[in-house]
Coordinates of C-alpha atoms in Angstrom, one line a residue:
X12 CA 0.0 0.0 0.0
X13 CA 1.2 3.9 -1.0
X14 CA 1.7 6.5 1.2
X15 CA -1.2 8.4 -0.3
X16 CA -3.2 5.6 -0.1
X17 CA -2.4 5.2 3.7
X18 CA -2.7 9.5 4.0
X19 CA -6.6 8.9 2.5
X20 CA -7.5 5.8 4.9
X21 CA -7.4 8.8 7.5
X22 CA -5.7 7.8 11.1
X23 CA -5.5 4.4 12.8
X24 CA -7.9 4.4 15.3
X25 CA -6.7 3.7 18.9
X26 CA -6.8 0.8 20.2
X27 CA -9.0 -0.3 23.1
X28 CA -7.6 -0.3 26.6
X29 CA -8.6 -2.5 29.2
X30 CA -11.9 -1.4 30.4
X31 CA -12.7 -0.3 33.9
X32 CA -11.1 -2.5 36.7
X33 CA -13.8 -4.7 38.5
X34 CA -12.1 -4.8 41.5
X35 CA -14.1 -5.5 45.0
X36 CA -13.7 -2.0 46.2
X37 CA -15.4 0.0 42.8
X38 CA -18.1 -3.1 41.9
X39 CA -22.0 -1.5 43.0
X40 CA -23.3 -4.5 43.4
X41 CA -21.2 -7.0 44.7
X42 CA -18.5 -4.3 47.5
X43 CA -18.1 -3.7 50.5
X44 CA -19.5 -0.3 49.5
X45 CA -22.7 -1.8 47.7
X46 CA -23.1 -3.7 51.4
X47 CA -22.9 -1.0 53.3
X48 CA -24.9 1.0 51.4
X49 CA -27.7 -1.8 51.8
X50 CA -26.8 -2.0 55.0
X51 CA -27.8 1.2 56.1
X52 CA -31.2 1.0 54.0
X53 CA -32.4 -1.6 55.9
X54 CA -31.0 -0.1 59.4
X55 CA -31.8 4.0 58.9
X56 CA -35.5 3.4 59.9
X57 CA -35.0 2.1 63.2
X58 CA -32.1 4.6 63.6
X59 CA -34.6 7.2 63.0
X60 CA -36.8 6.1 66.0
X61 CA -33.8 4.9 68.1
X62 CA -33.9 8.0 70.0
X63 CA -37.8 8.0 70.9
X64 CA -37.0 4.1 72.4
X65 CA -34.3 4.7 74.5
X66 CA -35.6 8.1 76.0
X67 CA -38.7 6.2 76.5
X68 CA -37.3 3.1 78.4
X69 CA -34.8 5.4 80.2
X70 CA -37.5 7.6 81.2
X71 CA -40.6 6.1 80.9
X72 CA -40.2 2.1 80.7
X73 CA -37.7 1.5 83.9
X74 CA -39.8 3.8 86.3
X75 CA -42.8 1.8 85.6
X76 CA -41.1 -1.8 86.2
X77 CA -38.6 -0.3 89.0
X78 CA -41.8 1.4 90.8
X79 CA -43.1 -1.8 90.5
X80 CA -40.6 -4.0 92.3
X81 CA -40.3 -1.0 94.9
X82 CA -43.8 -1.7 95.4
X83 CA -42.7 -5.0 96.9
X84 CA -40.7 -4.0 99.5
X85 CA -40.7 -1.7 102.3
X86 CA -38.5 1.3 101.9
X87 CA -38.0 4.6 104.3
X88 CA -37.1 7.8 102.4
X89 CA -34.2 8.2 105.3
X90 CA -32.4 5.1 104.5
X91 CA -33.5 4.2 101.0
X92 CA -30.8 1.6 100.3
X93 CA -31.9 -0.5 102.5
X94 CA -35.2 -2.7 101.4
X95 CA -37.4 -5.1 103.4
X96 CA -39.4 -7.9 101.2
X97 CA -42.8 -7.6 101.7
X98 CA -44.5 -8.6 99.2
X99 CA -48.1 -7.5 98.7
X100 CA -48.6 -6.4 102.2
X101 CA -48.3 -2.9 100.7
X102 CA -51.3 -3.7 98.7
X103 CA -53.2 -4.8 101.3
X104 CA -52.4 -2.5 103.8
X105 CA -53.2 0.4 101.0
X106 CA -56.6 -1.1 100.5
X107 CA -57.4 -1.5 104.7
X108 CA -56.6 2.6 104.8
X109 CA -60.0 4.6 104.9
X110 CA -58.0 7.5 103.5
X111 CA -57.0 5.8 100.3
X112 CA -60.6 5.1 100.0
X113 CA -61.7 8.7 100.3
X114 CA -59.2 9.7 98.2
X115 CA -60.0 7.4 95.4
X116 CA -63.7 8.9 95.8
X117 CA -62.8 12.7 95.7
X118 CA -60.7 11.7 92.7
X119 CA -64.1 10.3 91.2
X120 CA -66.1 13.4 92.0
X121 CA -63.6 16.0 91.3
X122 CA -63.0 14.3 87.9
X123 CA -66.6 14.2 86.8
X124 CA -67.2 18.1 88.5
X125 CA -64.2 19.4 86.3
X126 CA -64.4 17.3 83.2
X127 CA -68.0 16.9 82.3
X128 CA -68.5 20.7 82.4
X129 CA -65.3 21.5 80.8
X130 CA -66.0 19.5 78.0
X131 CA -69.5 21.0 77.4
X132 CA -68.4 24.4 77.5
X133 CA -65.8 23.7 75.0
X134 CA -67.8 22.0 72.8
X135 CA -70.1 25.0 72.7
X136 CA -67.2 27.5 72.5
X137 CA -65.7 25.7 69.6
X138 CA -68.9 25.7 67.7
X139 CA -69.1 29.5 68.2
X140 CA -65.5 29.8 67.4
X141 CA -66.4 28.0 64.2
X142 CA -68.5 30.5 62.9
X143 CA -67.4 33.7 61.0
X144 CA -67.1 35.9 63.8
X145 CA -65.1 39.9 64.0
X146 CA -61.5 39.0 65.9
X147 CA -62.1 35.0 66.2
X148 CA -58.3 34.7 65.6
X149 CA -57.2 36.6 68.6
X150 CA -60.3 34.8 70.6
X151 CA -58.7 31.4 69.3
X152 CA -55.5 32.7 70.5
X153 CA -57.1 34.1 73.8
X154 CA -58.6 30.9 74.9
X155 CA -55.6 29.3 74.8
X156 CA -54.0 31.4 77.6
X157 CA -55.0 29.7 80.6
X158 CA -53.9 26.6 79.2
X159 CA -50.6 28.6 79.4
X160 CA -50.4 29.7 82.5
X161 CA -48.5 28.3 85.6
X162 CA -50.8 25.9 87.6
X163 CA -48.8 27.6 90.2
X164 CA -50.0 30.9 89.1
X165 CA -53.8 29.9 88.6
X166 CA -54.0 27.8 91.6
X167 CA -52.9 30.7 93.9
X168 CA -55.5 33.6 91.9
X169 CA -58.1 30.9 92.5
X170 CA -57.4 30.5 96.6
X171 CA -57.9 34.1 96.9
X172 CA -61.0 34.4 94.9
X173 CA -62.4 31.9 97.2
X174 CA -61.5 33.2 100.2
X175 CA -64.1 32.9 103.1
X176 CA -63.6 36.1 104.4
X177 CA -62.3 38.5 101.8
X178 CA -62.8 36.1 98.5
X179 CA -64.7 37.9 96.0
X180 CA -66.7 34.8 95.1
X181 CA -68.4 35.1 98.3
X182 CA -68.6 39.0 98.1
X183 CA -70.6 38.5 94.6
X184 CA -72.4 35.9 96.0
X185 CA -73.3 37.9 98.9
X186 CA -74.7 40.8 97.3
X187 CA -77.8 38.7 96.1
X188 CA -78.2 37.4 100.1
X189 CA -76.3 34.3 100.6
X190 CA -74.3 33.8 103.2
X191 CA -70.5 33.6 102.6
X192 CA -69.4 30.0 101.8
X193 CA -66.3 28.4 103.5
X194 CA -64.4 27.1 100.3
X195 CA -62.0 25.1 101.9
X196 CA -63.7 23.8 104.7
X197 CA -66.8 22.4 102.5
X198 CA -66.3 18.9 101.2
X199 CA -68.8 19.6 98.7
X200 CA -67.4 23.5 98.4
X201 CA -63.7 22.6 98.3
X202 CA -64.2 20.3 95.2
X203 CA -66.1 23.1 93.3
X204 CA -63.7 25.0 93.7
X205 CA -60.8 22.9 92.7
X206 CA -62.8 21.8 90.0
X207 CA -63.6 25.4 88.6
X208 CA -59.4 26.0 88.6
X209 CA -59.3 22.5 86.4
X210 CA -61.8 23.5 84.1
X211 CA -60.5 27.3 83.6
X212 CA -57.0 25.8 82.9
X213 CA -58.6 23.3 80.2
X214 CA -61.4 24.2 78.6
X215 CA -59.8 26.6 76.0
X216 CA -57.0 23.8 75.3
X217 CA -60.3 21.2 74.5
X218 CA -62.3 23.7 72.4
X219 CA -59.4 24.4 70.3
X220 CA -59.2 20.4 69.7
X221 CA -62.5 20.3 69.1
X222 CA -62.7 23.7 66.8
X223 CA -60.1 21.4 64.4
X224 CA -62.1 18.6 64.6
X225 CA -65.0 21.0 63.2
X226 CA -63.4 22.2 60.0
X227 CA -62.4 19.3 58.8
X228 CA -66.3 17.9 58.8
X229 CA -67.1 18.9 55.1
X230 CA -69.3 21.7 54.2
X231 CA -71.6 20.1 52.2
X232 CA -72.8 18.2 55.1
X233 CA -73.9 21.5 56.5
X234 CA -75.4 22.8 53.2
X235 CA -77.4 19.5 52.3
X236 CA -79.0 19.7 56.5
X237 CA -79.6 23.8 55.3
X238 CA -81.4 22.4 52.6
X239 CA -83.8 20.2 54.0
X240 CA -85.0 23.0 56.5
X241 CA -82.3 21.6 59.5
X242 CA -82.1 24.6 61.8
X243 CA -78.3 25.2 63.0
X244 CA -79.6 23.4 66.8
X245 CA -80.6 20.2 64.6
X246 CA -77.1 20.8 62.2
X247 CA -75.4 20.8 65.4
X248 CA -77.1 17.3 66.8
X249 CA -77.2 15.6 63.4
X250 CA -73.5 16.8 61.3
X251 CA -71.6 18.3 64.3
X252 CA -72.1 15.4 66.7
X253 CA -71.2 12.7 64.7
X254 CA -68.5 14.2 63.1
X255 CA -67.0 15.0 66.1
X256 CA -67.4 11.8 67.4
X257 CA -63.9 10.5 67.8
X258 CA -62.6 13.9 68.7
X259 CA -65.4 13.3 71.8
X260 CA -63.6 9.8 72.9
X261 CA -59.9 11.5 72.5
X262 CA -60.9 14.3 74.8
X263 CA -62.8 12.4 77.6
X264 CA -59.7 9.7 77.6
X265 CA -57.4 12.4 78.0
X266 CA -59.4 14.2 80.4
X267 CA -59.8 10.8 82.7
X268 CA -56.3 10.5 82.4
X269 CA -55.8 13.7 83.6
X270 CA -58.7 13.5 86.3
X271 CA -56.7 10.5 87.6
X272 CA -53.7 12.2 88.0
X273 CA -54.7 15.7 89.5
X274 CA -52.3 16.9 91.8
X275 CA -51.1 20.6 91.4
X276 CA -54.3 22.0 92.3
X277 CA -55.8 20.1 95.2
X278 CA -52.1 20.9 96.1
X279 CA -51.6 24.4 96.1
X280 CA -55.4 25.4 96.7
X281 CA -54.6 25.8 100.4
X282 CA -51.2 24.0 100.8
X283 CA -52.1 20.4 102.1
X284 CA -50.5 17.1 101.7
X285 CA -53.7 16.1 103.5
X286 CA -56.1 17.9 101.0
X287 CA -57.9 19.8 103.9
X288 CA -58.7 19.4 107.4
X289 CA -61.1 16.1 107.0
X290 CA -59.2 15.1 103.6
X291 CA -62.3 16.4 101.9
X292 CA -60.6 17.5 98.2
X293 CA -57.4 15.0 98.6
X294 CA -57.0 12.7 95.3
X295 CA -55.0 10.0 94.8
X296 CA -52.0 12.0 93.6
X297 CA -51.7 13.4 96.5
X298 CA -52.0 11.1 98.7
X299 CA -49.6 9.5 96.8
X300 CA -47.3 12.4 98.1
X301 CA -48.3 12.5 100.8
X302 CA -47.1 8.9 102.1
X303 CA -43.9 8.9 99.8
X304 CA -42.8 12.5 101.2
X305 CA -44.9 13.8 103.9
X306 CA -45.0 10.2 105.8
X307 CA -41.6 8.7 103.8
X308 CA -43.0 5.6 103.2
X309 CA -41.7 4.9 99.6
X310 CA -43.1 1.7 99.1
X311 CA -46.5 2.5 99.9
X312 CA -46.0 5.4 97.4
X313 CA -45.0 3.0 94.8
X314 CA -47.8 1.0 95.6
X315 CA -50.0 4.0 95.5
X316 CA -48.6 4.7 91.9
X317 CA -49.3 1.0 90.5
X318 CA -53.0 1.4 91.6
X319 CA -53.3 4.8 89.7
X320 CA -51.7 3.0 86.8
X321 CA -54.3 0.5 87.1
X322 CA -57.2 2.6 87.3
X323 CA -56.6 4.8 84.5
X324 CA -55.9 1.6 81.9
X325 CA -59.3 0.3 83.4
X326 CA -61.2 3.5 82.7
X327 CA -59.8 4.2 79.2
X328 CA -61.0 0.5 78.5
X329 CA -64.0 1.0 80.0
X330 CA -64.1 4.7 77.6
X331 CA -62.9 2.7 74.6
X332 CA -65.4 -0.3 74.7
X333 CA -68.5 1.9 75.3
X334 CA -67.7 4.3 72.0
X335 CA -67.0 1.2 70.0
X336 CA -70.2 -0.8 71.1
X337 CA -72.2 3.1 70.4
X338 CA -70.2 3.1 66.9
X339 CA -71.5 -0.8 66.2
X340 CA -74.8 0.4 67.1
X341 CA -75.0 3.8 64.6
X342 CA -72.8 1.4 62.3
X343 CA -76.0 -1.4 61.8
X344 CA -78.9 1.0 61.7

């Protein structure tokens, strides 16, 4: 072959090289990289909620099953290392205490006193609160201030207002002729008024819940019960109601819960352990208190704790099982 021959063929073309190396550290599917990477697929979901576990079996896990063994034994606040096996003597000695028993009833009637009312009047504040109203944002933000305050705070306001002698519940009272009522002498008297501070605290918080669970009932609902000549009272009963239904249970769990657990105000309202002179408004929380603290009986506490725990998984049962058996009902007409 001729030069010019070879100059019009145009330029070799390069030869291929070796193609990329398929080593172990550089292959994606078969490397420790590619494993690694698969690895951490499978793993990065309960990494994610890692944290959540271990905060909740440091902080919420262990105290319940190390208040339960406590329970067990008897143990002085003074000399807390030291532990006597008793076994369920706690228990029974708990349940042969008259006080327990009168607390565990004050609980009852201070939880239905605070809760049933509170959640009326903030079903009926969220339904006004629904409508188109001048300012509703700053009253949606306004109702939510007591929830924000310092139990400390409220409790305290709440002790003066219902002062025997200088209390200006009994001066408002009096000015319509009835005689001045001893707040926290009253066993029926002293749980009004801790209930009142309960349901000023938490009424705004539920009607808030319940003003959400309101708008997202749709409209046309409303419209097709405008149509048929519903007034807004029989809108309310038939579209409001049952729309709201499982907004209802969520409350009135949370609020047992809470009514269980009530201890800052029966506290504070005049400075107790004992909840009064005769124990008239003291709950189960604080008696709680009072025989881990006041009395340094730690085991009794713990066993004190264990019964609350009890009693509030029985009564959201109890809660649970009657709105499911209502929703089988309304579910087979």
């Amino acid at each position: 072959m001729s030069p010019t021959s070879t100059a019009k063929a145009g330029p070799r073309p390069a030869e291929a090289g070796p193609g990329p190396r398929s080593g172990p550290g550089t292959d994606p599917d078969g490397g420790p990289a590619a494993a690694l990477r698969r690895t951490w697929r499978k793993a990065s979901p309960y990494a994610y909620v890692a944290p959540f576990f271990t905060l909740f079996l440091a902080f919420g896990l262990f105290p319940l099953l190390y208040t339960a063994f406590v329970s067990l034994y008897r143990v002085e606040l003074q000399t807390s290392g030291e532990m006597e096996w008793r076994g369920i003597a706690n228990y029974t000695a708990l349940f042969a205490d008259e006080y327990f028993w009168i607390s565990l009833r004050n609980t009852f009637t201070i939880g239905v006193l605070s809760t049933v009312p509170q959640l009326a009047m903030a079903l009926g504040l969220a339904h006004l609160l629904n409508y188109k109203l001048r300012g509703r944002t700053f009253i949606r933000t306004a109702v939510l201030l007591p929830y924000a305050t310092s139990v400390a705070a409220a409790t305290l306001v709440f002790a003066q207002l219902f002062g025997r002698d200088f209390g200006l519940i009994n001066y408002v009272i009096g000015l319509v002729g009835v005689d001045p009522v001893d707040w926290q002498t009253g066993t029926v008297a002293s749980q009004i008024a801790v209930s009142s501070i309960v349901i000023w605290r938490w009424t705004g918080y539920n009607a808030l819940i319940y003003l959400a669970g309101m708008q997202s009932i749709p409209h046309e609902l409303y419209e097709a019960a405008e149509i048929d000549g519903a007034s807004r009272w029989r809108q309310f009963l038939h579209v409001t109601l049952p729309g709201l239904r499982p907004t209802i249970v969520f409350t009135v769990i949370v609020s047992t819960i809470g009514a269980t657990q009530l201890f800052g105000e029966p506290l504070l309202f005049e400075g107790s352990m004992s909840g009064g002179i005769s124990h008239q408004y003291q709950t189960l929380g604080l008696y709680m208190y009072e025989q881990g603290w006041g009395f340094f009986h730690l085991g009794r506490a713990a066993a004190i704790a264990w019964v609350m725990f009890v009693l509030i998984v029985v009564l959201v049962g109890v809660n649970a099982l009657i709105a499911r058996r209502r929703a089988r009902k309304e579910a087979g007409r």
